[in-house]
Structures are given as C-alpha cells and as structure tokens.
Short mmCIF file of C-alpha atoms in Angstrom, two decimals:
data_model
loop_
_atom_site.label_atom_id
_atom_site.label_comp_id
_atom_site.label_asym_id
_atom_site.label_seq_id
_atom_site.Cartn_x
_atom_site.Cartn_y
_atom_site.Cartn_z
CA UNK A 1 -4.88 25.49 10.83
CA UNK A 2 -1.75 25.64 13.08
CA UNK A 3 -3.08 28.30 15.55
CA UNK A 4 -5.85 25.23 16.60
CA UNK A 5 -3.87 21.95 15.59
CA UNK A 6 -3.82 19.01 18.53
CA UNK A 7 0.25 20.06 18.48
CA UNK A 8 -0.27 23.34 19.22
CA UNK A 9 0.92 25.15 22.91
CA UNK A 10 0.67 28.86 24.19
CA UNK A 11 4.45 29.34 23.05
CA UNK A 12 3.95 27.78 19.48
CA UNK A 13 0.90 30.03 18.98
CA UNK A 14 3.06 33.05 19.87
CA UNK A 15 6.01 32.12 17.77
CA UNK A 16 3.31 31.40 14.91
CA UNK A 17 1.55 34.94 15.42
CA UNK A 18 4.97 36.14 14.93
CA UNK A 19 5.97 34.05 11.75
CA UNK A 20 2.76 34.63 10.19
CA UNK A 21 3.60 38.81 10.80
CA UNK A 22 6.79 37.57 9.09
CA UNK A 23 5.51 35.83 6.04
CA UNK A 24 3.47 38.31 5.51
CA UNK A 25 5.88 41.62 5.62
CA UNK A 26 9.11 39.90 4.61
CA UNK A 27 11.96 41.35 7.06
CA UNK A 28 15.27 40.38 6.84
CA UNK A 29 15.52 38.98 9.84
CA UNK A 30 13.02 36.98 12.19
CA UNK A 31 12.04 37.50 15.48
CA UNK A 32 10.13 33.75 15.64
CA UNK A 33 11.91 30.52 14.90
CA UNK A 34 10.01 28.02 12.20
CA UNK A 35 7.24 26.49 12.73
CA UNK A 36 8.21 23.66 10.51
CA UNK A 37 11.51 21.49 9.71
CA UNK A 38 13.27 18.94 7.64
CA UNK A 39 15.48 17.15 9.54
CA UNK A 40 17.81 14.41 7.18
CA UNK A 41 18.61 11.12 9.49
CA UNK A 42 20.86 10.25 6.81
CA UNK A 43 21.48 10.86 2.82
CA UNK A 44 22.21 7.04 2.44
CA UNK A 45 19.61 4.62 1.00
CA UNK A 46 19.36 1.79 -0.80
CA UNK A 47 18.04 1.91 -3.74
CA UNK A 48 19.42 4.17 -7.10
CA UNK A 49 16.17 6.35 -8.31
CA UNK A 50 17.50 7.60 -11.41
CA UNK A 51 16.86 11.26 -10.82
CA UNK A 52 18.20 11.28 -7.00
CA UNK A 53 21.93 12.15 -6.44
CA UNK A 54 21.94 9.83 -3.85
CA UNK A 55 21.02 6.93 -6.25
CA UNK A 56 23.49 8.97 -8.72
CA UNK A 57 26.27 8.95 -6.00
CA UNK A 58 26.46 12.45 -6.70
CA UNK A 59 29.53 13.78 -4.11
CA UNK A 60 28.08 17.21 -4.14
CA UNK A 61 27.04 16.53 -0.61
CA UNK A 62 29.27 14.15 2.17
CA UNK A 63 27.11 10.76 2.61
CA UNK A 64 26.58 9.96 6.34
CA UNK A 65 23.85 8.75 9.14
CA UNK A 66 23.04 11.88 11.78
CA UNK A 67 23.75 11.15 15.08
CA UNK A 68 21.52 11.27 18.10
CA UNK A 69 23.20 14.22 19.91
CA UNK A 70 22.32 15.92 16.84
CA UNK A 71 19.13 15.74 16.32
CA UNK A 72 18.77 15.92 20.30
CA UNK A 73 20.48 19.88 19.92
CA UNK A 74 18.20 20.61 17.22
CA UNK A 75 15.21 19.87 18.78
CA UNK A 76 15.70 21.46 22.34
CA UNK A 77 16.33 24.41 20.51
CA UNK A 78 13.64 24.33 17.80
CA UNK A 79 11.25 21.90 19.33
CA UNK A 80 9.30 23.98 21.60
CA UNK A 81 8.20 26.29 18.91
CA UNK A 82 7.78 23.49 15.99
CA UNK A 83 4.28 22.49 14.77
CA UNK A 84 5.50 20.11 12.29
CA UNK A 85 9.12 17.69 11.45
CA UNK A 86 9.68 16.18 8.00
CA UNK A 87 12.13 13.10 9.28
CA UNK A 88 13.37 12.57 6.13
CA UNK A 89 15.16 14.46 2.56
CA UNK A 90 17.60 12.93 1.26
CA UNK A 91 18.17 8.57 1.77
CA UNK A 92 15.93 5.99 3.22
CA UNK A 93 15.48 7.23 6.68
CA UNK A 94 14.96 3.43 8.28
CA UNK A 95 18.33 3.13 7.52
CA UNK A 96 19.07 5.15 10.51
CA UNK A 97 19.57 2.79 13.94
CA UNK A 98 18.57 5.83 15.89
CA UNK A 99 15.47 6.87 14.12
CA UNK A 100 12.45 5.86 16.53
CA UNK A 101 14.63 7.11 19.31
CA UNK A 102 14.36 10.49 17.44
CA UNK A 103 10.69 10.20 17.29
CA UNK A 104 9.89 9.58 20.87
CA UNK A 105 11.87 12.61 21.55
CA UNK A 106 10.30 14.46 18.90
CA UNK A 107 7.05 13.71 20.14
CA UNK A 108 7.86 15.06 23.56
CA UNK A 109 8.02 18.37 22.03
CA UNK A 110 4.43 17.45 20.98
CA UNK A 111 5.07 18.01 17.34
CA UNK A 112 3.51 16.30 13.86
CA UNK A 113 6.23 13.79 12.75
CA UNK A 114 6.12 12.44 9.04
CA UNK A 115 8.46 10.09 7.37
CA UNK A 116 9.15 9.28 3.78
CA UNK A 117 10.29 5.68 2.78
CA UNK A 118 10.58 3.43 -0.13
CA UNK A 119 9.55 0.78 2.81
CA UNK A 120 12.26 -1.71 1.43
CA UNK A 121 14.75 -1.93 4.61
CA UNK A 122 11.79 -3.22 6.07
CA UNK A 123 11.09 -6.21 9.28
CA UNK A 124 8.89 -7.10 12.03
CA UNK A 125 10.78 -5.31 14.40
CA UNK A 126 10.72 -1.61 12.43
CA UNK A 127 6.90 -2.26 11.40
CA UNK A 128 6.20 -2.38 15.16
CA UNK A 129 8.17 -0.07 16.15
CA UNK A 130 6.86 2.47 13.42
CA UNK A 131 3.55 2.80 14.98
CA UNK A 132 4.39 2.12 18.92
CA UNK A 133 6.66 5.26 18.25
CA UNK A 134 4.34 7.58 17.42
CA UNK A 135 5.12 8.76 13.95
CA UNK A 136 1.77 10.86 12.59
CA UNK A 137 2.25 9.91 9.18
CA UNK A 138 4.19 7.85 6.63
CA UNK A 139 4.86 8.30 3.06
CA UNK A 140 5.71 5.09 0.85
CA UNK A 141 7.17 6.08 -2.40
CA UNK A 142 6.86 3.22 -4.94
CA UNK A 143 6.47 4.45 -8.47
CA UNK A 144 4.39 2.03 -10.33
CA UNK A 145 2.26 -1.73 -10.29
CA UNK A 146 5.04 -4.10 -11.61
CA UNK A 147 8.22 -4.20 -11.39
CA UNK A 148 8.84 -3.68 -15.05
CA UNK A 149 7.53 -0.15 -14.33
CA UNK A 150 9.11 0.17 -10.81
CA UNK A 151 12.21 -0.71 -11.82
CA UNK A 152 12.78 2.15 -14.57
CA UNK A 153 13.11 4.45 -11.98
CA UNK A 154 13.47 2.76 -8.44
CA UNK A 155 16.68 0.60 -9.56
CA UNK A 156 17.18 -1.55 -7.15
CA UNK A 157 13.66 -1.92 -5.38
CA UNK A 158 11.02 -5.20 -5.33
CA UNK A 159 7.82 -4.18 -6.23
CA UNK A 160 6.36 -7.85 -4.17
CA UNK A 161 8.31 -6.86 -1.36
CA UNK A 162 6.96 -2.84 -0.79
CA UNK A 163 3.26 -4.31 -1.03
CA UNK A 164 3.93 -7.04 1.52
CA UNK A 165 5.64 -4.95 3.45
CA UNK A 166 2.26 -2.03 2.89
CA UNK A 167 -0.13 -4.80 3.75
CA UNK A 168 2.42 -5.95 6.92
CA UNK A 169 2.02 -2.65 8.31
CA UNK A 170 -1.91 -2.07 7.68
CA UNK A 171 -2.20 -5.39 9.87
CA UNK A 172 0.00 -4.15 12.34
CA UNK A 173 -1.86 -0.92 12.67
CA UNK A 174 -5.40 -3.00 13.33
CA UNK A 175 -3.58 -5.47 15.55
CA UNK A 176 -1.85 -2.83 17.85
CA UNK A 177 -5.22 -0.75 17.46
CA UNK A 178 -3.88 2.39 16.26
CA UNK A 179 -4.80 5.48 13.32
CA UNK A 180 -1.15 6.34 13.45
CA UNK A 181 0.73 6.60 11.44
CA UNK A 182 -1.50 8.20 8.65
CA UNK A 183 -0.16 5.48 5.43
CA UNK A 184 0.25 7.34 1.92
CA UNK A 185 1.46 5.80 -1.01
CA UNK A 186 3.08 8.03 -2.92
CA UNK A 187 2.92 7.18 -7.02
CA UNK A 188 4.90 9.29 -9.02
CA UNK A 189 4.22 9.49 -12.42
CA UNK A 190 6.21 8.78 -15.30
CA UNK A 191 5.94 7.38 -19.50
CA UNK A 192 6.82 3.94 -17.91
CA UNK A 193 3.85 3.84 -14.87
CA UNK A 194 1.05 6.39 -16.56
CA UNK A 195 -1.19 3.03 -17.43
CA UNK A 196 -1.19 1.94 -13.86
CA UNK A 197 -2.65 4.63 -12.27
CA UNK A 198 -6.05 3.10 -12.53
CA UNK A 199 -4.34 -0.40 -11.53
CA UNK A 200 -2.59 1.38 -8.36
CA UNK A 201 -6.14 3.16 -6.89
CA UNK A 202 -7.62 -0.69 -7.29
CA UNK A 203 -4.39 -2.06 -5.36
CA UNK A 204 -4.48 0.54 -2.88
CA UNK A 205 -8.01 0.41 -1.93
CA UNK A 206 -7.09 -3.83 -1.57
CA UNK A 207 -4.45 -2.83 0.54
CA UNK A 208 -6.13 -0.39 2.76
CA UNK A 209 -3.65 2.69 2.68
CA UNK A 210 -5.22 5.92 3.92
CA UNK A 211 -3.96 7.53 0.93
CA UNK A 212 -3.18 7.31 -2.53
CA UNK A 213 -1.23 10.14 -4.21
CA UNK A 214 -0.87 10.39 -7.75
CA UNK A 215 1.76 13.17 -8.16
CA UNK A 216 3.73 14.75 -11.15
CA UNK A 217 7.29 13.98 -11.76
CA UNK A 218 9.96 16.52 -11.80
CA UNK A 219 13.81 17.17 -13.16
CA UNK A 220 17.15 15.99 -11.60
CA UNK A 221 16.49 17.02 -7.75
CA UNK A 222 20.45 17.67 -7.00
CA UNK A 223 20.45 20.55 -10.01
CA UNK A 224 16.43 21.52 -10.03
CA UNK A 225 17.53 24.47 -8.61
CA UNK A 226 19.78 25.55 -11.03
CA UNK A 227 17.89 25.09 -14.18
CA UNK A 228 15.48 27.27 -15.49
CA UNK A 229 12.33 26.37 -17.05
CA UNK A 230 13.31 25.33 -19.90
CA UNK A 231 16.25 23.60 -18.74
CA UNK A 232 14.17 21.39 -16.62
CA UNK A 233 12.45 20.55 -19.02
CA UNK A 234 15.24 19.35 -21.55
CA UNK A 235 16.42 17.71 -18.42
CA UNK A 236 13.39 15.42 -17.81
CA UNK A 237 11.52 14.83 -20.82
CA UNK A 238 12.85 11.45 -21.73
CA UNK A 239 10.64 10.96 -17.98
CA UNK A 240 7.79 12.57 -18.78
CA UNK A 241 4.18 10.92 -19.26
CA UNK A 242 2.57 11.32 -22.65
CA UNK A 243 -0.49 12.58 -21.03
CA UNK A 244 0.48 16.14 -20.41
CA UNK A 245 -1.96 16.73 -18.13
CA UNK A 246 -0.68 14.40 -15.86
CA UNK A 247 2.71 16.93 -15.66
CA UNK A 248 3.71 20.40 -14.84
CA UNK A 249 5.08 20.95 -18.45
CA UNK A 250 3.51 22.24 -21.49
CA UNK A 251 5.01 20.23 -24.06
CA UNK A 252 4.26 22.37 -26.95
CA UNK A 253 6.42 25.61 -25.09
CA UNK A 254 8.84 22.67 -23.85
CA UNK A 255 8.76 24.46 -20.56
CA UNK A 256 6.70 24.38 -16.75
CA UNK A 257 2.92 25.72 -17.10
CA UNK A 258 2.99 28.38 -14.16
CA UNK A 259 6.55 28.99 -13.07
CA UNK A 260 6.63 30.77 -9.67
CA UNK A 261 6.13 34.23 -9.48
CA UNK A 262 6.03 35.02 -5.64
CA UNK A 263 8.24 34.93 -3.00
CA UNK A 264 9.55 31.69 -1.48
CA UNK A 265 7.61 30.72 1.58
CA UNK A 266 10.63 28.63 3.07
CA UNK A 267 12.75 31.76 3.82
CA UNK A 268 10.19 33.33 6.50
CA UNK A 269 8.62 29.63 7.87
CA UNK A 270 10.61 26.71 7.65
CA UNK A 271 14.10 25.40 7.14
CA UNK A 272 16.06 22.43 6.45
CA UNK A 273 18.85 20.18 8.43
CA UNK A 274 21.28 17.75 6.81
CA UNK A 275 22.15 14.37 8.92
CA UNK A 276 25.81 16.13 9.81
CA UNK A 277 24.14 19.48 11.10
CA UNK A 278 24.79 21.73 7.91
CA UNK A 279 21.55 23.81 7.31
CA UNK A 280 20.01 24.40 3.70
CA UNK A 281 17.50 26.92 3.40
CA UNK A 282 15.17 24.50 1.30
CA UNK A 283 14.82 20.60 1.17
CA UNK A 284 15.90 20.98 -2.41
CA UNK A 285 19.07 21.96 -1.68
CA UNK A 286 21.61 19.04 -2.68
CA UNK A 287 25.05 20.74 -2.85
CA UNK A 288 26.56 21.23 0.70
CA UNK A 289 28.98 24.63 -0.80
CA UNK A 290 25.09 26.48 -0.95
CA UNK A 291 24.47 25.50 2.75
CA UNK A 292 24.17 28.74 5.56
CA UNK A 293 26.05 27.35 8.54
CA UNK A 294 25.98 24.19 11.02
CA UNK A 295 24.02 23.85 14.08
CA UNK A 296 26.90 21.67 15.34
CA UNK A 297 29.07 25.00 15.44
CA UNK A 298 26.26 27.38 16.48
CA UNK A 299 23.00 27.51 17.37
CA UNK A 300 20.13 27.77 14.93
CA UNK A 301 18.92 30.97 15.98
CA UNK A 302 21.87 32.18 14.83
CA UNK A 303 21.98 30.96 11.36
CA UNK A 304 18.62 31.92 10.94
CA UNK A 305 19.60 35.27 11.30
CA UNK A 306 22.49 35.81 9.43
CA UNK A 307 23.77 37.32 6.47
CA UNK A 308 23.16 34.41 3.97
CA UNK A 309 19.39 33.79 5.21
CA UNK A 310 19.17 37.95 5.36
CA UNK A 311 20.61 38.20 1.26
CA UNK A 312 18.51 35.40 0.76
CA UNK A 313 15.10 37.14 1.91
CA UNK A 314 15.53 40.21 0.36
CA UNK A 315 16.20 39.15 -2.50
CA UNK A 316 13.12 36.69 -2.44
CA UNK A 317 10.74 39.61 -1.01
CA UNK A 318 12.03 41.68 -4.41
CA UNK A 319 14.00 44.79 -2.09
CA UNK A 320 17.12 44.28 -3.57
CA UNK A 321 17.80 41.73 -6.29
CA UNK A 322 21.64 43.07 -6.23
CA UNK A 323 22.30 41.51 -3.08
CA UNK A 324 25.16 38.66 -2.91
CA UNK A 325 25.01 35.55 -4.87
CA UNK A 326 23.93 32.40 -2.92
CA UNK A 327 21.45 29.69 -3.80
CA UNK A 328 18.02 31.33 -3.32
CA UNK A 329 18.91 34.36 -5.22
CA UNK A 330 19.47 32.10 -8.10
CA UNK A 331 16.51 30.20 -7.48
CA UNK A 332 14.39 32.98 -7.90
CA UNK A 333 15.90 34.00 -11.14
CA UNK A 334 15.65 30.85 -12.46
CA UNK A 335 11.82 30.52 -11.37
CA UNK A 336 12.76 27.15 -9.94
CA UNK A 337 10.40 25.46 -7.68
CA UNK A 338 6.69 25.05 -8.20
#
C-alpha cells in the first residue's frame, strides 16, 4: 500500500523497506525513521467529552497550542521520510491559528494529512481554507442524531450547528471543485445514541459525507493504558450500548473479547508529538511523566533511539520482559489497546 501510494518518493520507499525489515524482526533500535506521525496542534478544545481528560481538565499533561517553529523542526526532520500525519490527538485542532499554515508545509513534504474535529469552532473562513489547504481527509466526531443523545457525551457541543457546519463544507467542496478533503463522520457508539445508528446512515447519505463510521466506544482515554481488561471494563460500562455486539466487551466475562496478544506496531512504525514538542510513544499516551524526550531539546532521531524507546521494544517484541518500567511495558501487561 505505502510502497505505491501517490505520497510515496525514492527516499520514503527506502526508509519503508527498512521499517518494514523492522516491524518484522523487532530490534531495539531503528535504522529508518516512521513512516507515520501524530502531531498534537494543541490539547485545548472546546467542548467536555466525558471520557477525554481534556474535557475532564485532567492536569496530567500541561494544556497549550504548538507553535509553528515546532511543527516546522519536526517536519524537516521527519517529513521527507513520512507517508502519512495525523494533525490532531488530543483538543480541537481548529483551535490552532497556525494550523493550515502547518498543512501547506506538510504537504510540501508530499505527505497524507488527516484531521480530527468536532467541527464546532467552525466559519466561512476555516471551511475554505480547509479544502484550499490541502488536507486529504477529515474526521467529524459527533456522537449521535439529537442533541439529547449528543449531549451525554459531547457536553458542550450543538448537534444543529455540526450538521450545518457538515453540509457548509460538502457545498464548499462542489463549489471550489475539489475530492479533498475525504469527509468522515465519525459516530461513536454509546446506551444513549445505539437507536440512531439507522437515523445517522439516513442523515449522512442527506448530507453527502464520504463516510460514515459507526465505531465502538472505549474506557477513560487518559488511564486506558493503565487498566487491564477488566478494569476497563468496570470503568466504562455505565457507557456501554446494550447491544453487545455493537462493543468490544463481552458482558457476561465483564471484560474485552480479544485482548491483544502481539506486539505493539507503534514501537517499530510510528510515533507521537505533543503541541509543546514532548514525544509519547503512542497517541494514547495522556500523562506527560510517561513521555521519551522533546524534539525541542533534541532531535527526533535521537529519541527514537534511546533507552526508553529501546526498553520499550524489547519488552513489546517479548526478549526481555525484566527490562525498566515505563509506559509500554505496562501496556503490554495490562493487554491494553485493541
């Protein structure tokens, strides 16, 4: 897939040869930067989703907006060997002044760019400059058909105002005659939305959205980490749909169906960057003390190499499950992520 993609160039073939070799031998250390990244314009938003530690104001990580000269660094470093950027993790990323700037330079790097909003903080002027800039594709997260429903978990959002602002951009999109970006609304389900599924594919299809993804809801994403199954699940089941096939918990063991048995794919291929620089090995990493070092105090190569991403992937690849404490380690103990 990314050996032939439209972003692909001689160098980001070589440096995916090399991954790939990586992924599939597990070393310690790399010899090939990612091919992917997450890169956080900012862990601010404005709305309070119940499950979010940004909406809980959880202080585990600083609250901020990255700056431009940071996400410059981080792409003429990593950009020449990136096939894909995630321009969002943690906040709403329009909230960012500086985020189409960050796109156009992205996309001079020829690289996929997706963003993930609740499409709130929304005008004229960021609806046209969303698809002049270039972004590939764009996730709207709005979690139900009424705002009843939407506002059990999305506190603070308008249901009217994310579909006017859906149907805004679909017209801008025909009007500036462009496929980009690629519009997914992203429904996640819960015991307070599971009757509007049906209602949202009817309401999507009126809307004209490329995509509508019905997708299962999961525990407290600042401590998903650290719980194990079954702590997930006594964490999130006041959430949980009464369909159970419509989750990734078996209700009857009160814990997740297939809990991951192989090695963490993140460690070898991709990594994440918070809006001040600080790098997390995952996206699902909330608590700044777990972070491996800050491309504001030295490169990313660097951290990609050293002793916390090295502990990290052997204990992942199974070589040595003695190795130091840090966040992945517990992770995979815990059987964590999907």
């Amino acid at each position: 897939m990314y050996y032939f993609s439209e972003f692909a160039t001689n160098r980001k073939r070589i440096n995916y040869f090399l991954i790939s070799l990586a992924q599939r031998i597990k070393p310690e250390r790399i010899f090939a930067y990612p091919i992917k990244l997450t890169v956080c314009p900012g862990n601010v938003c404005n709305l309070k989703c119940a499950l979010c530690p940004v909406g809980q104001n959880d202080k585990g990580r600083e609250k901020g907006l990255m700056e431009f000269h940071t996400f410059k660094k981080i792409i003429d470093e990593c950009g020449p060997y990136l096939y894909e950027l995630d321009l969002y993790n943690w906040g709403e990323p329009f909230l960012n002044k500086d985020i189409f700037e960050m796109v156009r330079y992205a996309k001079k790097f020829k690289i996929k760019v997706s963003i993930s909003s609740n499409l709130k903080h929304f005008d004229e002027k960021i609806c046209s400059e969303l698809v002049k800039s270039g972004v590939d594709h764009l996730i709207i997260s709005l979690d139900g058909t009424s705002q009843e429903s939407v506002n059990k978990y999305q506190a603070g959002n308008v249901f009217s105002e994310v579909i006017s602002n859906m149907k805004k951009l679909v017209r801008k999109k025909s009007e500036l005659n462009s496929i980009k970006p690629f519009v997914q609304w992203r429904f996640l389900v819960n015991r307070y939305n599971e009757e509007e599924i049906e209602e949202a594919k009817d309401l999507a299809r009126e809307i004209g959205v490329d995509k509508l993804e019905i997708t299962i809801f999961r525990c407290d994403m600042g401590n998903e980490l650290l719980f194990n199954s079954r702590e997930q699940f006594e964490n999130v089941q006041d959430w949980l749909p009464g369909n159970e096939t419509l989750s990734m918990y078996d209700y009857s063991n009160k814990a997740k169906k297939t809990p991951r048995e192989d090695a963490c794919g993140w460690l070898w291929t991709q990594s994440t960057i918070n809006w001040n620089g600080s790098v997390s090995p995952c996206c699902a990493v909330w608590h700044e003390k777990f972070d491996f070092g800050n491309v504001n105090n030295e490169s990313f190569w660097k951290i990609w190499n050293n002793r916390r991403y090295q502990d990290a992937r052997r204990v992942n690849s199974g070589s040595s499950i003695t190795a130091p404490d840090n966040i992945c380690k517990t992770c995979y103990l815990n059987k964590a992520t999907l």
